[in-house]
C-alpha positions as a LaTeX table, in Angstrom:
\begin{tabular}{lrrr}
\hline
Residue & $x$ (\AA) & $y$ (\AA) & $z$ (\AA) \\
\hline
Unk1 & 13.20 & 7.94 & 1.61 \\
Unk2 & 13.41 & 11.70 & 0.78 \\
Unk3 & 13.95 & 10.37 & $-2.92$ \\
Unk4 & 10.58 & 8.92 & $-2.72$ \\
Unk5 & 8.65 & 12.12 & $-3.07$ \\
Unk6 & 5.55 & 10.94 & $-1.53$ \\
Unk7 & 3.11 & 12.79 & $-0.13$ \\
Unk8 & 1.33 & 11.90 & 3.65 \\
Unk9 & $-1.73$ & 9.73 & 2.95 \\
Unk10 & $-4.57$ & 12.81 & 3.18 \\
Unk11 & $-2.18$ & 14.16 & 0.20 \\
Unk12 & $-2.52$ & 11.50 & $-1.99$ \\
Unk13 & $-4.63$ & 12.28 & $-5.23$ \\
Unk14 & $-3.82$ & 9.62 & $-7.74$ \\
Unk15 & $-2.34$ & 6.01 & $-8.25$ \\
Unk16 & 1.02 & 7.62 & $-8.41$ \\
Unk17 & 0.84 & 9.22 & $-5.25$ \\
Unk18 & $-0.44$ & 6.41 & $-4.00$ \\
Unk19 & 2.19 & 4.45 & $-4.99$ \\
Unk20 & 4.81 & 6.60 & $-3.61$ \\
Unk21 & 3.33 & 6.73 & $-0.54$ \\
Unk22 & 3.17 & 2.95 & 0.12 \\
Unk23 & 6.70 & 2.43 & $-0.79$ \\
Unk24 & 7.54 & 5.46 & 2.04 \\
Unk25 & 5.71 & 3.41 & 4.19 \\
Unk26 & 7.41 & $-0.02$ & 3.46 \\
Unk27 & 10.78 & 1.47 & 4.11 \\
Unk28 & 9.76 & 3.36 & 6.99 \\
Unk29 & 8.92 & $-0.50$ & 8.46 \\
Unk30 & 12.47 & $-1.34$ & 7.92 \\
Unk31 & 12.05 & $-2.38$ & 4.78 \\
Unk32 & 11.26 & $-6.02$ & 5.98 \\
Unk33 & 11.53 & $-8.48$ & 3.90 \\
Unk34 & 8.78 & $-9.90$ & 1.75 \\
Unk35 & 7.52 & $-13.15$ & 3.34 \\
Unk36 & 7.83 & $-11.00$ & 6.87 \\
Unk37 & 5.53 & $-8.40$ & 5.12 \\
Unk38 & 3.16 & $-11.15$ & 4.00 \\
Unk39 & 3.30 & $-13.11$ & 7.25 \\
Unk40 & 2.16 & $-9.95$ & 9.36 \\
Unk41 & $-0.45$ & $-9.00$ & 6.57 \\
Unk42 & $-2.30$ & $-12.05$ & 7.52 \\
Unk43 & $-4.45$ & $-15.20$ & 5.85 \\
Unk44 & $-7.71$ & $-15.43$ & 3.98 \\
Unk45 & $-9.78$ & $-17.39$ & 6.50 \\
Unk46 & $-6.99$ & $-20.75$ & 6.29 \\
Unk47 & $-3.18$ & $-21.23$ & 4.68 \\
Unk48 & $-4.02$ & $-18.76$ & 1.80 \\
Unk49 & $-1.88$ & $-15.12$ & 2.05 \\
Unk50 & $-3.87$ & $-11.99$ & 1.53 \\
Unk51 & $-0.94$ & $-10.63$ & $-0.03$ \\
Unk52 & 0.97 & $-12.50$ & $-2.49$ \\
Unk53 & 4.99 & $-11.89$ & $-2.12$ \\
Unk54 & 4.48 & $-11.18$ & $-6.39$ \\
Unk55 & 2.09 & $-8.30$ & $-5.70$ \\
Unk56 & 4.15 & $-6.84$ & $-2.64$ \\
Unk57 & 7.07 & $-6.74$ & $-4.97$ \\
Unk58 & 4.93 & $-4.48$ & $-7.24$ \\
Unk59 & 3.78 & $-2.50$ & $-5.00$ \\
Unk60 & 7.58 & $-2.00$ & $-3.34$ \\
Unk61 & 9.12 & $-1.22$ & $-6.18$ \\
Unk62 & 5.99 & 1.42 & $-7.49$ \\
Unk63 & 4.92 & $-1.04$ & $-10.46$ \\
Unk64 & 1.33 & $-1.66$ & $-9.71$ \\
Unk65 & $-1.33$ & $-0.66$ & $-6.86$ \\
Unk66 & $-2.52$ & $-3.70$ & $-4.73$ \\
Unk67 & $-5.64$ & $-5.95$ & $-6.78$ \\
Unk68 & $-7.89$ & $-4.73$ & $-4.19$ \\
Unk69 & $-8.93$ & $-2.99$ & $-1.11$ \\
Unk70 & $-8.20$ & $-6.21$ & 1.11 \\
Unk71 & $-4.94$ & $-6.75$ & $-0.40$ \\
Unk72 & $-4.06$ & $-2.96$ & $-0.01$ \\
Unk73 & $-4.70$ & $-3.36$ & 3.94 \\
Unk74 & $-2.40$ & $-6.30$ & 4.18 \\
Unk75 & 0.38 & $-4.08$ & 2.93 \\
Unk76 & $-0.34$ & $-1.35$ & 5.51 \\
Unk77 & $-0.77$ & $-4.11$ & 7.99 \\
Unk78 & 2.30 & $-5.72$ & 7.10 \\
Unk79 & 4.25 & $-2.60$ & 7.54 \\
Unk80 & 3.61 & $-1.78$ & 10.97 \\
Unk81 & 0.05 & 0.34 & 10.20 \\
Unk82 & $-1.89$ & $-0.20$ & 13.42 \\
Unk83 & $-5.92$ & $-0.79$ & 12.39 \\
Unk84 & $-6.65$ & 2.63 & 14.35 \\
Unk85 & $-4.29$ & 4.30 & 11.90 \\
Unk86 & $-5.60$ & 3.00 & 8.39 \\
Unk87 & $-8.50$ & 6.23 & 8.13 \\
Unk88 & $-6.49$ & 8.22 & 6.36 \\
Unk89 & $-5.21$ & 5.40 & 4.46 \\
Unk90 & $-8.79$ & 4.49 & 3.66 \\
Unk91 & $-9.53$ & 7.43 & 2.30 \\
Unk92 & $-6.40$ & 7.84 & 0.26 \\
Unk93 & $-7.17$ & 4.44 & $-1.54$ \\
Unk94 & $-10.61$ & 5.68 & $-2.13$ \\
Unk95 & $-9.41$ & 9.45 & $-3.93$ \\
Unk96 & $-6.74$ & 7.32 & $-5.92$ \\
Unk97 & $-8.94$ & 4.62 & $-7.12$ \\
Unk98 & $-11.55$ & 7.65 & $-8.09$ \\
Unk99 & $-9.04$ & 9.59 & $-10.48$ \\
Unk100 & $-8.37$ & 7.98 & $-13.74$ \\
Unk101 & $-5.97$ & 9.48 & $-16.56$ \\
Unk102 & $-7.82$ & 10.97 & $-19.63$ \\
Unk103 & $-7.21$ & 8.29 & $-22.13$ \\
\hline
\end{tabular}
């Protein structure tokens, strides 16, 4: 995990950080494997996964951010983030999704 670099979630000031910092968090679970990480994520209201096992692959291995804000909460949820824990978390998603790279 040291080789991850990542900064705690009130650190986080861009996608990469944000990135980093997800992946800590996914192998500070245990690095479970996908379909467990999807399973405790949770369902959209039926049979449908929040979190597709594609887009927590991504994510994992630092290749994309989550689609969305719902998506990005399944992740944390699906690593062991308890729902009184996720403020920072919130707020990191938020400063990350605010920065974008001069083009």
């Amino acid at each position: 995990m040291r080789s991850l670099h990542a900064p705690a979630p009130a650190y986080v000031r861009n996608e990469a950080d944000l990135l980093a910092a997800l992946a800590t968090a996914y192998e500070k679970a245990g690095a479970p494997p996908l379909r467990t990480l999807q399973r405790r994520g949770g369902n959209a209201g039926g049979t449908v996964s929040v979190l597709p096992l594609a887009n927590a692959s991504r994510i994992i291995n630092r290749i994309c951010l989550p689609t969305d804000q719902r998506q990005y909460e399944a992740f944390l949820t699906g690593c062991g983030i308890p729902e009184h824990a996720l403020g920072p978390w919130r707020e990191a998603w938020h400063r990350a999704r605010r920065v974008r790279p001069p083009t």
